[in-house]
PDB file of C-alpha atoms in Angstrom:
ATOM      1  CA  MET A   1      87.669 -37.136   6.898  1.00  0.00           C
ATOM      2  CA  SER A   2      85.419 -34.065   6.241  1.00  0.00           C
ATOM      3  CA  LEU A   3      87.099 -31.769   8.996  1.00  0.00           C
ATOM      4  CA  GLU A   4      86.937 -27.876   8.195  1.00  0.00           C
ATOM      5  CA  ILE A   5      88.833 -25.488   9.968  1.00  0.00           C
ATOM      6  CA  GLN A   6      88.271 -22.051  10.961  1.00  0.00           C
ATOM      7  CA  TYR A   7      90.297 -19.492  13.030  1.00  0.00           C
ATOM      8  CA  ILE A   8      91.119 -15.979  14.444  1.00  0.00           C
ATOM      9  CA  SER A   9      94.390 -15.044  13.489  1.00  0.00           C
ATOM     10  CA  LYS A  10      96.814 -12.960  15.476  1.00  0.00           C
ATOM     11  CA  ASN A  11      95.170 -10.236  13.442  1.00  0.00           C
ATOM     12  CA  ASN A  12      91.643 -11.023  14.467  1.00  0.00           C
ATOM     13  CA  LYS A  13      90.620 -12.133  11.088  1.00  0.00           C
ATOM     14  CA  ILE A  14      88.552 -15.106  10.357  1.00  0.00           C
ATOM     15  CA  GLU A  15      90.535 -17.644   8.191  1.00  0.00           C
ATOM     16  CA  THR A  16      90.390 -21.203   6.677  1.00  0.00           C
ATOM     17  CA  ALA A  17      92.753 -24.223   7.499  1.00  0.00           C
ATOM     18  CA  ALA A  18      92.700 -25.762   3.938  1.00  0.00           C
ATOM     19  CA  ASP A  19      95.388 -27.735   4.755  1.00  0.00           C
ATOM     20  CA  GLY A  20      93.829 -29.618   7.748  1.00  0.00           C
ATOM     21  CA  ARG A  21      95.171 -29.107  12.090  1.00  0.00           C
ATOM     22  CA  ASP A  22      99.083 -29.021  10.726  1.00  0.00           C
ATOM     23  CA  SER A  23      97.824 -25.680   8.642  1.00  0.00           C
ATOM     24  CA  VAL A  24      96.786 -24.248  11.598  1.00  0.00           C
ATOM     25  CA  PRO A  25      99.235 -21.416  12.669  1.00  0.00           C
ATOM     26  CA  TYR A  26     100.078 -21.709  16.503  1.00  0.00           C
ATOM     27  CA  ASP A  27      99.223 -18.237  17.473  1.00  0.00           C
ATOM     28  CA  VAL A  28      95.767 -18.278  16.454  1.00  0.00           C
ATOM     29  CA  THR A  29      93.472 -16.928  19.456  1.00  0.00           C
ATOM     30  CA  PHE A  30      90.244 -19.038  18.590  1.00  0.00           C
ATOM     31  CA  THR A  31      89.947 -22.108  16.659  1.00  0.00           C
ATOM     32  CA  TRP A  32      87.366 -24.090  15.233  1.00  0.00           C
ATOM     33  CA  TYR A  33      87.040 -27.744  14.153  1.00  0.00           C
ATOM     34  CA  ASP A  34      84.427 -28.684  12.781  1.00  0.00           C
ATOM     35  CA  TYR A  35      83.878 -32.736  12.039  1.00  0.00           C
ATOM     36  CA  ASN A  36      81.110 -33.056   9.793  1.00  0.00           C
ATOM     37  CA  ASN A  37      80.508 -37.126   9.139  1.00  0.00           C
ATOM     38  CA  PHE A  38      79.800 -39.111  12.152  1.00  0.00           C
ATOM     39  CA  ASP A  39      82.350 -41.762  10.549  1.00  0.00           C
ATOM     40  CA  ASP A  40      84.842 -39.051  11.750  1.00  0.00           C
ATOM     41  CA  LYS A  41      84.405 -40.306  15.511  1.00  0.00           C
ATOM     42  CA  GLU A  42      87.621 -42.317  15.344  1.00  0.00           C
ATOM     43  CA  GLU A  43      89.865 -39.153  13.688  1.00  0.00           C
ATOM     44  CA  LEU A  44      87.870 -36.890  16.695  1.00  0.00           C
ATOM     45  CA  LEU A  45      88.751 -39.199  19.405  1.00  0.00           C
ATOM     46  CA  SER A  46      91.912 -39.554  18.201  1.00  0.00           C
ATOM     47  CA  ASP A  47      93.462 -36.010  17.386  1.00  0.00           C
ATOM     48  CA  PHE A  48      92.227 -34.488  20.611  1.00  0.00           C
ATOM     49  CA  ASN A  49      92.698 -37.836  23.180  1.00  0.00           C
ATOM     50  CA  PHE A  50      89.400 -38.327  24.433  1.00  0.00           C
ATOM     51  CA  SER A  51      89.398 -40.803  27.194  1.00  0.00           C
ATOM     52  CA  ASP A  52      85.519 -40.609  27.503  1.00  0.00           C
ATOM     53  CA  ASP A  53      83.245 -41.326  23.919  1.00  0.00           C
ATOM     54  CA  ASN A  54      80.211 -39.545  25.048  1.00  0.00           C
ATOM     55  CA  PHE A  55      79.532 -38.521  21.234  1.00  0.00           C
ATOM     56  CA  GLU A  56      76.626 -39.117  20.274  1.00  0.00           C
ATOM     57  CA  ASP A  57      76.226 -40.457  16.451  1.00  0.00           C
ATOM     58  CA  GLU A  58      73.482 -42.391  14.585  1.00  0.00           C
ATOM     59  CA  ASN A  59      74.761 -45.690  16.155  1.00  0.00           C
ATOM     60  CA  THR A  60      74.678 -44.085  19.527  1.00  0.00           C
ATOM     61  CA  LYS A  61      71.263 -42.225  19.775  1.00  0.00           C
ATOM     62  CA  LYS A  62      70.556 -40.626  22.864  1.00  0.00           C
ATOM     63  CA  TYR A  63      67.345 -38.649  21.627  1.00  0.00           C
ATOM     64  CA  ARG A  64      67.638 -36.283  25.009  1.00  0.00           C
ATOM     65  CA  PRO A  65      69.820 -32.942  24.854  1.00  0.00           C
ATOM     66  CA  GLN A  66      73.214 -34.088  26.973  1.00  0.00           C
ATOM     67  CA  TYR A  67      75.415 -31.825  29.207  1.00  0.00           C
ATOM     68  CA  TYR A  68      78.926 -32.913  30.233  1.00  0.00           C
ATOM     69  CA  ASN A  69      81.128 -31.114  32.478  1.00  0.00           C
ATOM     70  CA  PHE A  70      84.910 -32.509  32.716  1.00  0.00           C
ATOM     71  CA  ASN A  71      87.860 -31.278  33.819  1.00  0.00           C
ATOM     72  CA  ASP A  72      89.309 -30.200  30.763  1.00  0.00           C
ATOM     73  CA  TYR A  73      86.206 -29.642  28.270  1.00  0.00           C
ATOM     74  CA  GLN A  74      82.236 -29.641  28.215  1.00  0.00           C
ATOM     75  CA  LEU A  75      79.981 -31.689  25.666  1.00  0.00           C
ATOM     76  CA  LEU A  76      76.770 -30.127  24.848  1.00  0.00           C
ATOM     77  CA  ILE A  77      74.662 -32.248  22.730  1.00  0.00           C
ATOM     78  CA  CYS A  78      71.536 -30.626  20.993  1.00  0.00           C
ATOM     79  CA  HIS A  79      70.100 -32.326  17.760  1.00  0.00           C
ATOM     80  CA  VAL A  80      68.855 -30.576  14.542  1.00  0.00           C
ATOM     81  CA  ILE A  81      65.254 -32.104  12.650  1.00  0.00           C
ATOM     82  CA  ASP A  82      65.191 -33.202   9.312  1.00  0.00           C
ATOM     83  CA  ARG A  83      62.926 -31.857   7.595  1.00  0.00           C
ATOM     84  CA  GLU A  84      61.813 -34.625   5.298  1.00  0.00           C
ATOM     85  CA  THR A  85      61.514 -37.344   8.054  1.00  0.00           C
ATOM     86  CA  LEU A  86      61.234 -34.966  10.794  1.00  0.00           C
ATOM     87  CA  GLU A  87      63.835 -37.406  12.318  1.00  0.00           C
ATOM     88  CA  ALA A  88      66.456 -35.980  15.051  1.00  0.00           C
ATOM     89  CA  HIS A  89      69.726 -35.753  14.559  1.00  0.00           C
ATOM     90  CA  ALA A  90      72.776 -34.643  16.707  1.00  0.00           C
ATOM     91  CA  ILE A  91      74.702 -32.104  16.951  1.00  0.00           C
ATOM     92  CA  ASN A  92      77.962 -32.339  19.542  1.00  0.00           C
ATOM     93  CA  ILE A  93      79.484 -29.278  20.636  1.00  0.00           C
ATOM     94  CA  CYS A  94      82.953 -29.631  22.568  1.00  0.00           C
ATOM     95  CA  VAL A  95      84.102 -26.869  24.571  1.00  0.00           C
ATOM     96  CA  MET A  96      87.711 -25.964  25.099  1.00  0.00           C
ATOM     97  CA  LYS A  97      89.914 -22.925  26.182  1.00  0.00           C
ATOM     98  CA  ASP A  98      89.592 -21.483  22.885  1.00  0.00           C
ATOM     99  CA  VAL A  99      88.729 -23.818  20.865  1.00  0.00           C
ATOM    100  CA  ILE A 100      85.377 -25.181  20.075  1.00  0.00           C
ATOM    101  CA  ILE A 101      84.500 -28.572  18.511  1.00  0.00           C
ATOM    102  CA  THR A 102      81.677 -29.579  16.864  1.00  0.00           C
ATOM    103  CA  TYR A 103      80.925 -33.032  15.328  1.00  0.00           C
ATOM    104  CA  HIS A 104      77.632 -33.854  13.446  1.00  0.00           C
ATOM    105  CA  ASN A 105      76.435 -35.343  10.283  1.00  0.00           C
ATOM    106  CA  GLY A 106      75.837 -32.811   7.324  1.00  0.00           C
ATOM    107  CA  VAL A 107      76.937 -29.114   7.004  1.00  0.00           C
ATOM    108  CA  LEU A 108      76.221 -26.567  10.082  1.00  0.00           C
ATOM    109  CA  ASN A 109      76.200 -23.682   7.480  1.00  0.00           C
ATOM    110  CA  ASP A 110      73.175 -24.483   6.205  1.00  0.00           C
ATOM    111  CA  PHE A 111      71.544 -22.867   9.540  1.00  0.00           C
ATOM    112  CA  ILE A 112      74.302 -21.183  11.556  1.00  0.00           C
ATOM    113  CA  ASP A 113      76.712 -19.050  10.253  1.00  0.00           C
ATOM    114  CA  ILE A 114      79.986 -19.528  11.835  1.00  0.00           C
ATOM    115  CA  ALA A 115      81.753 -16.846  10.787  1.00  0.00           C
ATOM    116  CA  GLU A 116      79.207 -14.611  12.442  1.00  0.00           C
ATOM    117  CA  ILE A 117      79.391 -16.325  15.448  1.00  0.00           C
ATOM    118  CA  ILE A 118      83.145 -16.235  15.486  1.00  0.00           C
ATOM    119  CA  LYS A 119      83.085 -12.344  14.763  1.00  0.00           C
ATOM    120  CA  ASN A 120      80.687 -11.756  17.856  1.00  0.00           C
ATOM    121  CA  LYS A 121      82.826 -13.799  20.109  1.00  0.00           C
ATOM    122  CA  HIS A 122      83.454 -12.651  23.709  1.00  0.00           C
ATOM    123  CA  GLU A 123      87.008 -12.868  25.238  1.00  0.00           C
ATOM    124  CA  ASP A 124      87.508 -16.209  26.706  1.00  0.00           C
ATOM    125  CA  LEU A 125      83.967 -17.370  26.676  1.00  0.00           C
ATOM    126  CA  GLU A 126      83.914 -20.212  24.492  1.00  0.00           C
ATOM    127  CA  ILE A 127      80.414 -21.289  26.238  1.00  0.00           C
ATOM    128  CA  ASP A 128      78.556 -18.114  24.473  1.00  0.00           C
ATOM    129  CA  ILE A 129      79.267 -19.869  21.326  1.00  0.00           C
ATOM    130  CA  ALA A 130      78.049 -22.849  22.192  1.00  0.00           C
ATOM    131  CA  LEU A 131      75.432 -21.565  22.344  1.00  0.00           C
ATOM    132  CA  HIS A 132      74.997 -19.205  19.883  1.00  0.00           C
ATOM    133  CA  ILE A 133      74.780 -22.781  17.539  1.00  0.00           C
ATOM    134  CA  LEU A 134      72.504 -23.800  20.639  1.00  0.00           C
ATOM    135  CA  HIS A 135      70.050 -20.487  19.545  1.00  0.00           C
ATOM    136  CA  ALA A 136      70.761 -21.122  15.703  1.00  0.00           C
ATOM    137  CA  THR A 137      69.412 -25.079  16.561  1.00  0.00           C
ATOM    138  CA  VAL A 138      66.235 -24.337  18.308  1.00  0.00           C
ATOM    139  CA  ASP A 139      65.898 -21.206  15.887  1.00  0.00           C
ATOM    140  CA  GLN A 140      65.985 -23.322  12.848  1.00  0.00           C
ATOM    141  CA  TYR A 141      62.817 -25.629  14.612  1.00  0.00           C
ATOM    142  CA  PHE A 142      60.353 -22.961  13.544  1.00  0.00           C
ATOM    143  CA  ASP A 143      60.294 -23.582  10.169  1.00  0.00           C
ATOM    144  CA  ILE A 144      58.957 -27.386  11.131  1.00  0.00           C
ATOM    145  CA  VAL A 145      56.913 -26.302  13.769  1.00  0.00           C
ATOM    146  CA  HIS A 146      54.924 -23.440  11.291  1.00  0.00           C
ATOM    147  CA  GLU A 147      55.074 -26.422   8.768  1.00  0.00           C
ATOM    148  CA  ILE A 148      53.419 -28.618  11.105  1.00  0.00           C
ATOM    149  CA  GLU A 149      50.670 -25.613  12.206  1.00  0.00           C
ATOM    150  CA  ASP A 150      50.220 -24.904   7.888  1.00  0.00           C
ATOM    151  CA  ASP A 151      49.364 -28.544   7.438  1.00  0.00           C
ATOM    152  CA  VAL A 152      47.158 -28.662  10.403  1.00  0.00           C
ATOM    153  CA  ILE A 153      44.991 -25.598   9.506  1.00  0.00           C
ATOM    154  CA  SER A 154      45.017 -26.787   5.433  1.00  0.00           C
ATOM    155  CA  PHE A 155      44.030 -30.056   7.073  1.00  0.00           C
ATOM    156  CA  GLU A 156      41.094 -28.294   8.723  1.00  0.00           C
ATOM    157  CA  GLU A 157      39.962 -26.372   5.498  1.00  0.00           C
ATOM    158  CA  LYS A 158      40.190 -29.438   3.768  1.00  0.00           C
ATOM    159  CA  HIS A 159      38.891 -32.230   6.253  1.00  0.00           C
ATOM    160  CA  GLY A 160      36.528 -30.223   8.366  1.00  0.00           C
ATOM    161  CA  ASN A 161      33.300 -30.844   6.935  1.00  0.00           C
ATOM    162  CA  GLU A 162      34.190 -34.537   5.886  1.00  0.00           C
ATOM    163  CA  ARG A 163      31.777 -37.168   7.909  1.00  0.00           C
ATOM    164  CA  LYS A 164      32.326 -40.656   5.883  1.00  0.00           C
ATOM    165  CA  ASP A 165      35.899 -40.163   4.699  1.00  0.00           C
ATOM    166  CA  GLU A 166      37.235 -43.644   6.048  1.00  0.00           C
ATOM    167  CA  ASN A 167      41.247 -42.265   6.021  1.00  0.00           C
ATOM    168  CA  ILE A 168      40.324 -39.461   7.408  1.00  0.00           C
ATOM    169  CA  THR A 169      41.437 -41.050  10.598  1.00  0.00           C
ATOM    170  CA  VAL A 170      44.631 -42.414   9.624  1.00  0.00           C
ATOM    171  CA  LYS A 171      45.281 -38.644   8.176  1.00  0.00           C
ATOM    172  CA  MET A 172      44.662 -37.173  11.760  1.00  0.00           C
ATOM    173  CA  PHE A 173      46.850 -40.547  13.098  1.00  0.00           C
ATOM    174  CA  ASP A 174      49.771 -39.465  10.684  1.00  0.00           C
ATOM    175  CA  VAL A 175      49.413 -35.657  11.711  1.00  0.00           C
ATOM    176  CA  ARG A 176      49.503 -36.455  15.605  1.00  0.00           C
ATOM    177  CA  LYS A 177      52.673 -38.828  14.881  1.00  0.00           C
ATOM    178  CA  GLU A 178      54.706 -36.010  13.125  1.00  0.00           C
ATOM    179  CA  ILE A 179      53.633 -33.473  16.339  1.00  0.00           C
ATOM    180  CA  PHE A 180      55.206 -36.234  18.466  1.00  0.00           C
ATOM    181  CA  ARG A 181      58.470 -36.380  16.837  1.00  0.00           C
ATOM    182  CA  VAL A 182      58.663 -32.764  17.553  1.00  0.00           C
ATOM    183  CA  LYS A 183      57.581 -32.584  20.727  1.00  0.00           C
ATOM    184  CA  ARG A 184      60.201 -35.019  21.619  1.00  0.00           C
ATOM    185  CA  VAL A 185      62.817 -32.974  20.796  1.00  0.00           C
ATOM    186  CA  ILE A 186      61.459 -29.441  21.606  1.00  0.00           C
ATOM    187  CA  ILE A 187      60.352 -30.551  25.615  1.00  0.00           C
ATOM    188  CA  PRO A 188      63.843 -31.908  26.838  1.00  0.00           C
ATOM    189  CA  MET A 189      65.365 -29.287  25.319  1.00  0.00           C
ATOM    190  CA  GLU A 190      63.573 -26.755  27.661  1.00  0.00           C
ATOM    191  CA  GLU A 191      64.957 -29.323  30.271  1.00  0.00           C
ATOM    192  CA  LEU A 192      68.513 -28.643  28.889  1.00  0.00           C
ATOM    193  CA  VAL A 193      68.157 -25.019  29.242  1.00  0.00           C
ATOM    194  CA  GLU A 194      67.072 -24.776  33.013  1.00  0.00           C
ATOM    195  CA  LYS A 195      70.049 -26.948  33.339  1.00  0.00           C
ATOM    196  CA  PHE A 196      72.055 -24.515  32.285  1.00  0.00           C
ATOM    197  CA  LYS A 197      70.353 -21.857  34.123  1.00  0.00           C
ATOM    198  CA  GLU A 198      71.436 -23.464  37.228  1.00  0.00           C
ATOM    199  CA  GLN A 199      75.196 -23.548  36.262  1.00  0.00           C
ATOM    200  CA  ASP A 200      76.108 -20.018  37.704  1.00  0.00           C
ATOM    201  CA  ASP A 201      79.422 -20.644  37.778  1.00  0.00           C
ATOM    202  CA  ILE A 202      79.912 -21.791  33.624  1.00  0.00           C
ATOM    203  CA  PHE A 203      77.047 -19.790  32.455  1.00  0.00           C
ATOM    204  CA  ASN A 204      77.318 -16.655  34.493  1.00  0.00           C
ATOM    205  CA  SER A 205      77.860 -13.657  31.571  1.00  0.00           C
ATOM    206  CA  SER A 206      75.737 -11.490  31.016  1.00  0.00           C
ATOM    207  CA  GLN A 207      75.972 -12.643  26.806  1.00  0.00           C
ATOM    208  CA  SER A 208      75.350 -16.310  28.495  1.00  0.00           C
ATOM    209  CA  GLU A 209      72.127 -14.684  30.095  1.00  0.00           C
ATOM    210  CA  LYS A 210      70.714 -13.262  26.920  1.00  0.00           C
ATOM    211  CA  ILE A 211      71.239 -16.166  24.954  1.00  0.00           C
ATOM    212  CA  LEU A 212      69.498 -18.775  27.153  1.00  0.00           C
ATOM    213  CA  SER A 213      66.842 -16.092  27.615  1.00  0.00           C
ATOM    214  CA  LYS A 214      66.469 -15.894  23.635  1.00  0.00           C
ATOM    215  CA  ILE A 215      66.225 -19.420  23.889  1.00  0.00           C
ATOM    216  CA  ASP A 216      63.940 -20.143  26.209  1.00  0.00           C
ATOM    217  CA  SER A 217      61.450 -17.669  24.365  1.00  0.00           C
ATOM    218  CA  LYS A 218      61.649 -19.187  21.585  1.00  0.00           C
ATOM    219  CA  ILE A 219      60.816 -22.469  22.729  1.00  0.00           C
ATOM    220  CA  ASP A 220      57.876 -21.198  24.749  1.00  0.00           C
ATOM    221  CA  ARG A 221      56.849 -20.222  21.589  1.00  0.00           C
ATOM    222  CA  GLN A 222      57.572 -23.101  19.562  1.00  0.00           C
ATOM    223  CA  LYS A 223      55.747 -25.333  22.286  1.00  0.00           C
ATOM    224  CA  LEU A 224      52.141 -22.651  21.960  1.00  0.00           C
ATOM    225  CA  ILE A 225      52.324 -23.435  18.361  1.00  0.00           C
ATOM    226  CA  ILE A 226      52.613 -27.443  19.545  1.00  0.00           C
ATOM    227  CA  GLN A 227      50.344 -26.999  21.409  1.00  0.00           C
ATOM    228  CA  PHE A 228      47.509 -25.264  19.267  1.00  0.00           C
ATOM    229  CA  SER A 229      48.314 -27.827  16.307  1.00  0.00           C
ATOM    230  CA  GLU A 230      47.535 -30.779  18.888  1.00  0.00           C
ATOM    231  CA  GLU A 231      44.743 -29.202  20.118  1.00  0.00           C
ATOM    232  CA  MET A 232      43.046 -28.678  16.491  1.00  0.00           C
ATOM    233  CA  ILE A 233      43.727 -32.008  15.450  1.00  0.00           C
ATOM    234  CA  ASP A 234      42.019 -33.300  18.628  1.00  0.00           C
ATOM    235  CA  GLU A 235      39.029 -31.060  18.227  1.00  0.00           C
ATOM    236  CA  MET A 236      38.947 -32.426  14.919  1.00  0.00           C
ATOM    237  CA  LYS A 237      39.113 -35.870  16.204  1.00  0.00           C
ATOM    238  CA  GLU A 238      36.624 -35.700  18.994  1.00  0.00           C
ATOM    239  CA  ASN A 239      34.185 -33.793  16.358  1.00  0.00           C
ATOM    240  CA  TYR A 240      34.563 -36.773  14.042  1.00  0.00           C
ATOM    241  CA  ILE A 241      34.001 -39.101  16.467  1.00  0.00           C
ATOM    242  CA  SER A 242      31.018 -37.664  18.327  1.00  0.00           C
ATOM    243  CA  TYR A 243      28.970 -37.317  14.634  1.00  0.00           C
ATOM    244  CA  ASN A 244      29.655 -41.107  13.458  1.00  0.00           C
ATOM    245  CA  THR A 245      28.603 -42.267  17.260  1.00  0.00           C
ATOM    246  CA  TYR A 246      25.298 -39.579  16.553  1.00  0.00           C
ATOM    247  CA  ARG A 247      24.934 -41.076  13.304  1.00  0.00           C
ATOM    248  CA  MET A 248      25.303 -45.108  14.549  1.00  0.00           C
ATOM    249  CA  ASN A 249      22.738 -44.293  17.448  1.00  0.00           C
ATOM    250  CA  LYS A 250      20.559 -43.259  14.506  1.00  0.00           C
ATOM    251  CA  ILE A 251      20.932 -45.798  12.678  1.00  0.00           C
ATOM    252  CA  ILE A 252      20.311 -48.092  15.353  1.00  0.00           C
ATOM    253  CA  ASN A 253      17.487 -46.405  16.132  1.00  0.00           C
ATOM    254  CA  VAL A 254      15.706 -47.144  12.746  1.00  0.00           C
ATOM    255  CA  LEU A 255      16.731 -50.917  13.225  1.00  0.00           C
ATOM    256  CA  THR A 256      15.318 -50.840  16.996  1.00  0.00           C
ATOM    257  CA  ILE A 257      11.970 -49.705  15.142  1.00  0.00           C
ATOM    258  CA  ILE A 258      11.851 -51.899  12.376  1.00  0.00           C
ATOM    259  CA  SER A 259      12.646 -54.472  14.859  1.00  0.00           C
ATOM    260  CA  ALA A 260      10.066 -53.498  17.454  1.00  0.00           C
ATOM    261  CA  ILE A 261       7.000 -53.224  14.578  1.00  0.00           C
ATOM    262  CA  PHE A 262       7.713 -56.513  12.981  1.00  0.00           C
ATOM    263  CA  LEU A 263       7.707 -58.428  16.099  1.00  0.00           C
ATOM    264  CA  PRO A 264       3.675 -58.579  16.998  1.00  0.00           C
ATOM    265  CA  LEU A 265       3.882 -59.125  13.502  1.00  0.00           C
ATOM    266  CA  THR A 266       6.003 -62.290  13.435  1.00  0.00           C
ATOM    267  CA  LEU A 267       3.652 -63.345  16.715  1.00  0.00           C
ATOM    268  CA  ILE A 268       0.763 -62.895  14.631  1.00  0.00           C
ATOM    269  CA  THR A 269       2.078 -65.399  11.502  1.00  0.00           C
ATOM    270  CA  GLY A 270       4.051 -67.788  14.049  1.00  0.00           C
ATOM    271  CA  ILE A 271       0.674 -68.316  15.825  1.00  0.00           C
ATOM    272  CA  TYR A 272      -1.422 -68.790  12.558  1.00  0.00           C
ATOM    273  CA  GLY A 273       1.504 -70.797  11.197  1.00  0.00           C
ATOM    274  CA  MET A 274       1.452 -73.599  13.685  1.00  0.00           C
ATOM    275  CA  ASN A 275      -0.874 -75.639  11.484  1.00  0.00           C
ATOM    276  CA  PHE A 276      -3.275 -76.761  14.136  1.00  0.00           C
ATOM    277  CA  GLU A 277      -6.501 -78.620  12.805  1.00  0.00           C
ATOM    278  CA  ASN A 278      -8.742 -77.223  15.229  1.00  0.00           C
ATOM    279  CA  MET A 279      -8.407 -73.468  14.162  1.00  0.00           C
ATOM    280  CA  PRO A 280     -11.626 -72.165  13.222  1.00  0.00           C
ATOM    281  CA  GLU A 281      -9.854 -69.003  11.643  1.00  0.00           C
ATOM    282  CA  LEU A 282      -8.264 -70.957   9.057  1.00  0.00           C
ATOM    283  CA  SER A 283     -11.706 -72.362   7.551  1.00  0.00           C
ATOM    284  CA  TRP A 284     -13.296 -68.640   7.578  1.00  0.00           C
ATOM    285  CA  GLY A 285     -13.472 -67.306   4.703  1.00  0.00           C
ATOM    286  CA  PRO A 286     -12.239 -63.632   4.759  1.00  0.00           C
ATOM    287  CA  ALA A 287     -10.125 -64.445   7.259  1.00  0.00           C
ATOM    288  CA  TYR A 288      -6.529 -63.716   5.275  1.00  0.00           C
ATOM    289  CA  PHE A 289      -7.480 -60.121   4.645  1.00  0.00           C
ATOM    290  CA  VAL A 290      -8.762 -59.734   7.915  1.00  0.00           C
ATOM    291  CA  THR A 291      -5.096 -60.435   9.355  1.00  0.00           C
ATOM    292  CA  LEU A 292      -3.504 -58.252   6.648  1.00  0.00           C
ATOM    293  CA  GLY A 293      -5.713 -55.197   8.173  1.00  0.00           C
ATOM    294  CA  VAL A 294      -4.882 -56.218  11.603  1.00  0.00           C
ATOM    295  CA  MET A 295      -1.071 -56.233  10.797  1.00  0.00           C
ATOM    296  CA  VAL A 296      -1.296 -53.032   8.798  1.00  0.00           C
ATOM    297  CA  LEU A 297      -3.438 -51.633  11.840  1.00  0.00           C
ATOM    298  CA  ILE A 298      -0.952 -52.784  14.273  1.00  0.00           C
ATOM    299  CA  SER A 299       1.586 -51.120  12.301  1.00  0.00           C
ATOM    300  CA  ILE A 300       0.472 -47.747  11.647  1.00  0.00           C
ATOM    301  CA  GLY A 301      -0.596 -48.057  15.366  1.00  0.00           C
ATOM    302  CA  MET A 302       3.081 -48.541  16.580  1.00  0.00           C
ATOM    303  CA  LEU A 303       4.418 -46.139  14.122  1.00  0.00           C
ATOM    304  CA  MET A 304       1.819 -43.221  15.245  1.00  0.00           C
ATOM    305  CA  PHE A 305       2.826 -44.412  18.994  1.00  0.00           C
ATOM    306  CA  PHE A 306       6.641 -43.942  18.250  1.00  0.00           C
ATOM    307  CA  LYS A 307       6.044 -40.735  16.269  1.00  0.00           C
ATOM    308  CA  TYR A 308       4.132 -39.126  19.441  1.00  0.00           C
ATOM    309  CA  LYS A 309       6.882 -40.213  21.779  1.00  0.00           C
ATOM    310  CA  GLY A 310       9.770 -38.288  19.688  1.00  0.00           C
ATOM    311  CA  TRP A 311      11.451 -41.751  19.507  1.00  0.00           C
ATOM    312  CA  MET A 312      11.838 -41.132  15.469  1.00  0.00           C
TER     313      MET A 312
END
């Protein structure tokens, strides 16, 4: 079992329980249980006698942040984004009296300073600590959205003037897919923050309001970055499609002109290729050269007419 325990002793010092739950003193003022492997679910449910299994792991993905308010505890589920795959992974935060339980996969210390959060704990407001974790989680999104923004700008600089690259649409699709994966995490998080703001009986401290305001502000900034990246990709795609449509129309225009020129020439060829016996022109000496001359004059005349009309 991958369980790390930190607590605030009666001397107000942050300490670590090296030998599991049994080594936590009875007179601690606050305890943090961190289950950092999704394989620990059975132990978690057993350790705290949870009757309802609302915890999210890799086998029960919900993809949207959740908040449950039970009689004995509150459960907050948010998501971190894997920088390599952009997959969303759940962090379950359970809040009890003087107790925080986190259940996730990986190490929170990678982007959350647990000791600093515990140090800033205010009285019995454990929910504020949960919001600190939520704030750190949202803060982690900036690394992802800035990376996507850099990728989009780099993509525009590299491919903005490309006209015939067959793979450019595939590259655009890949960037759009990255944006979509990030949006499906960030946008629902905004709904969760709005839900918290409506819980006046729970999130009623000045600290809670301050943290929620920071989270809301950061999500708005992230949405703007994502929107900017999305608009840039859309504009590049529209420009690429418009250019290729124009190019295709020019090709069709040239082919149409060629077809129009050859139409009367084909008619003449067809008439004199019917091989009727009574065709006086066939016995006329210069008929062949005259016919060729007429065909050349028709071609030149049609080209001049098309030029005059501005069709070429």
